[in-house]
JSON list of C-alpha atoms in Angstrom, two decimals:
[
{"chain": "I", "resi": 1, "resn": "MET", "atom": "CA", "xyz": [0.00, 0.00, 0.00]},
{"chain": "I", "resi": 2, "resn": "GLU", "atom": "CA", "xyz": [1.36, 3.42, -0.95]},
{"chain": "I", "resi": 3, "resn": "VAL", "atom": "CA", "xyz": [1.73, 6.26, 1.53]},
{"chain": "I", "resi": 4, "resn": "ALA", "atom": "CA", "xyz": [-0.87, 8.38, -0.29]},
{"chain": "I", "resi": 5, "resn": "GLU", "atom": "CA", "xyz": [-3.36, 5.53, -0.13]},
{"chain": "I", "resi": 6, "resn": "VAL", "atom": "CA", "xyz": [-2.81, 5.08, 3.61]},
{"chain": "I", "resi": 7, "resn": "ALA", "atom": "CA", "xyz": [-3.09, 8.84, 4.15]},
{"chain": "I", "resi": 8, "resn": "LEU", "atom": "CA", "xyz": [-6.42, 8.93, 2.36]},
{"chain": "I", "resi": 9, "resn": "THR", "atom": "CA", "xyz": [-7.94, 5.77, 3.80]},
{"chain": "I", "resi": 10, "resn": "ALA", "atom": "CA", "xyz": [-6.98, 6.25, 7.45]},
{"chain": "I", "resi": 11, "resn": "PRO", "atom": "CA", "xyz": [-9.27, 9.25, 8.12]},
{"chain": "I", "resi": 12, "resn": "ARG", "atom": "CA", "xyz": [-12.05, 7.66, 6.06]},
{"chain": "I", "resi": 13, "resn": "ASP", "atom": "CA", "xyz": [-11.74, 4.39, 7.94]},
{"chain": "I", "resi": 14, "resn": "SER", "atom": "CA", "xyz": [-11.86, 6.24, 11.26]},
{"chain": "I", "resi": 15, "resn": "LEU", "atom": "CA", "xyz": [-15.03, 8.03, 10.12]},
{"chain": "I", "resi": 16, "resn": "ASP", "atom": "CA", "xyz": [-13.27, 11.40, 10.33]},
{"chain": "I", "resi": 17, "resn": "PRO", "atom": "CA", "xyz": [-14.55, 13.44, 7.38]},
{"chain": "I", "resi": 18, "resn": "ALA", "atom": "CA", "xyz": [-12.77, 16.61, 8.50]},
{"chain": "I", "resi": 19, "resn": "GLY", "atom": "CA", "xyz": [-9.53, 14.65, 8.74]},
{"chain": "I", "resi": 20, "resn": "GLU", "atom": "CA", "xyz": [-10.05, 13.25, 5.27]},
{"chain": "I", "resi": 21, "resn": "ALA", "atom": "CA", "xyz": [-10.65, 16.76, 3.90]},
{"chain": "I", "resi": 22, "resn": "ALA", "atom": "CA", "xyz": [-7.44, 17.96, 5.57]},
{"chain": "I", "resi": 23, "resn": "VAL", "atom": "CA", "xyz": [-5.53, 15.10, 3.96]},
{"chain": "I", "resi": 24, "resn": "TRP", "atom": "CA", "xyz": [-6.88, 16.09, 0.54]},
{"chain": "I", "resi": 25, "resn": "ASN", "atom": "CA", "xyz": [-5.79, 19.68, 1.19]},
{"chain": "I", "resi": 26, "resn": "ASN", "atom": "CA", "xyz": [-2.29, 18.56, 2.18]},
{"chain": "I", "resi": 27, "resn": "LEU", "atom": "CA", "xyz": [-2.12, 16.37, -0.91]},
{"chain": "I", "resi": 28, "resn": "GLY", "atom": "CA", "xyz": [-3.14, 19.33, -3.06]},
{"chain": "I", "resi": 29, "resn": "ASN", "atom": "CA", "xyz": [-0.42, 21.46, -1.49]},
{"chain": "I", "resi": 30, "resn": "ALA", "atom": "CA", "xyz": [2.21, 18.77, -2.11]},
{"chain": "I", "resi": 31, "resn": "LEU", "atom": "CA", "xyz": [1.09, 18.31, -5.72]},
{"chain": "I", "resi": 32, "resn": "TRP", "atom": "CA", "xyz": [1.25, 22.07, -6.27]},
{"chain": "I", "resi": 33, "resn": "ASP", "atom": "CA", "xyz": [4.80, 22.15, -4.93]},
{"chain": "I", "resi": 34, "resn": "LEU", "atom": "CA", "xyz": [5.66, 19.41, -7.44]},
{"chain": "I", "resi": 35, "resn": "ARG", "atom": "CA", "xyz": [4.13, 21.57, -10.21]},
{"chain": "I", "resi": 36, "resn": "ARG", "atom": "CA", "xyz": [1.42, 18.99, -10.85]},
{"chain": "I", "resi": 37, "resn": "TYR", "atom": "CA", "xyz": [-1.15, 21.74, -11.10]},
{"chain": "I", "resi": 38, "resn": "GLU", "atom": "CA", "xyz": [-4.10, 19.84, -12.58]},
{"chain": "I", "resi": 39, "resn": "GLU", "atom": "CA", "xyz": [-3.88, 17.16, -9.91]},
{"chain": "I", "resi": 40, "resn": "ALA", "atom": "CA", "xyz": [-3.46, 19.82, -7.21]},
{"chain": "I", "resi": 41, "resn": "GLU", "atom": "CA", "xyz": [-6.59, 21.57, -8.41]},
{"chain": "I", "resi": 42, "resn": "GLN", "atom": "CA", "xyz": [-8.52, 18.31, -8.35]},
{"chain": "I", "resi": 43, "resn": "ALA", "atom": "CA", "xyz": [-7.35, 17.56, -4.79]},
{"chain": "I", "resi": 44, "resn": "HIS", "atom": "CA", "xyz": [-8.30, 21.06, -3.62]},
{"chain": "I", "resi": 45, "resn": "ARG", "atom": "CA", "xyz": [-11.71, 20.79, -5.27]},
{"chain": "I", "resi": 46, "resn": "THR", "atom": "CA", "xyz": [-12.23, 17.54, -3.36]},
{"chain": "I", "resi": 47, "resn": "THR", "atom": "CA", "xyz": [-11.21, 19.35, -0.17]},
{"chain": "I", "resi": 48, "resn": "LEU", "atom": "CA", "xyz": [-13.71, 22.10, -0.82]},
{"chain": "I", "resi": 49, "resn": "THR", "atom": "CA", "xyz": [-16.49, 19.64, -1.54]},
{"chain": "I", "resi": 50, "resn": "GLN", "atom": "CA", "xyz": [-15.78, 17.72, 1.65]},
{"chain": "I", "resi": 51, "resn": "TYR", "atom": "CA", "xyz": [-15.69, 20.83, 3.83]},
{"chain": "I", "resi": 52, "resn": "GLN", "atom": "CA", "xyz": [-18.89, 22.11, 2.22]},
{"chain": "I", "resi": 53, "resn": "ALA", "atom": "CA", "xyz": [-20.53, 18.79, 3.05]},
{"chain": "I", "resi": 54, "resn": "LEU", "atom": "CA", "xyz": [-19.52, 19.37, 6.66]},
{"chain": "I", "resi": 55, "resn": "ASP", "atom": "CA", "xyz": [-20.89, 22.91, 6.47]},
{"chain": "I", "resi": 56, "resn": "ASP", "atom": "CA", "xyz": [-17.49, 24.04, 7.76]},
{"chain": "I", "resi": 57, "resn": "HIS", "atom": "CA", "xyz": [-17.28, 27.77, 7.14]},
{"chain": "I", "resi": 58, "resn": "HIS", "atom": "CA", "xyz": [-14.24, 28.52, 9.29]},
{"chain": "I", "resi": 59, "resn": "GLY", "atom": "CA", "xyz": [-12.16, 25.51, 10.24]},
{"chain": "I", "resi": 60, "resn": "GLY", "atom": "CA", "xyz": [-10.82, 23.89, 7.13]},
{"chain": "I", "resi": 61, "resn": "VAL", "atom": "CA", "xyz": [-11.79, 26.09, 4.26]},
{"chain": "I", "resi": 62, "resn": "SER", "atom": "CA", "xyz": [-9.83, 29.04, 5.61]},
{"chain": "I", "resi": 63, "resn": "GLY", "atom": "CA", "xyz": [-6.63, 27.14, 4.87]},
{"chain": "I", "resi": 64, "resn": "LEU", "atom": "CA", "xyz": [-7.83, 25.73, 1.57]},
{"chain": "I", "resi": 65, "resn": "GLY", "atom": "CA", "xyz": [-5.26, 25.98, -1.12]},
{"chain": "I", "resi": 66, "resn": "SER", "atom": "CA", "xyz": [-2.72, 27.70, 1.05]},
{"chain": "I", "resi": 67, "resn": "SER", "atom": "CA", "xyz": [-0.07, 26.92, -1.53]},
{"chain": "I", "resi": 68, "resn": "TRP", "atom": "CA", "xyz": [-2.00, 28.57, -4.39]},
{"chain": "I", "resi": 69, "resn": "ARG", "atom": "CA", "xyz": [0.36, 31.43, -4.87]},
{"chain": "I", "resi": 70, "resn": "SER", "atom": "CA", "xyz": [1.43, 33.49, -7.82]}
]
């Protein structure tokens, strides 16, 4: 099992949707740093969707895409 797979399944398996969203955000940041922009965007869109499902207006979304810089 790859590290990314473990990172994504652990929060899901523990029924921690906020944790899973945070993992997607971290993955998006890492992909952005690797200049894999399309994959980073997809990961951050997944983050946003997950936080919206939690109706989280302050906790996670405020840090969403923190690596999206010019």
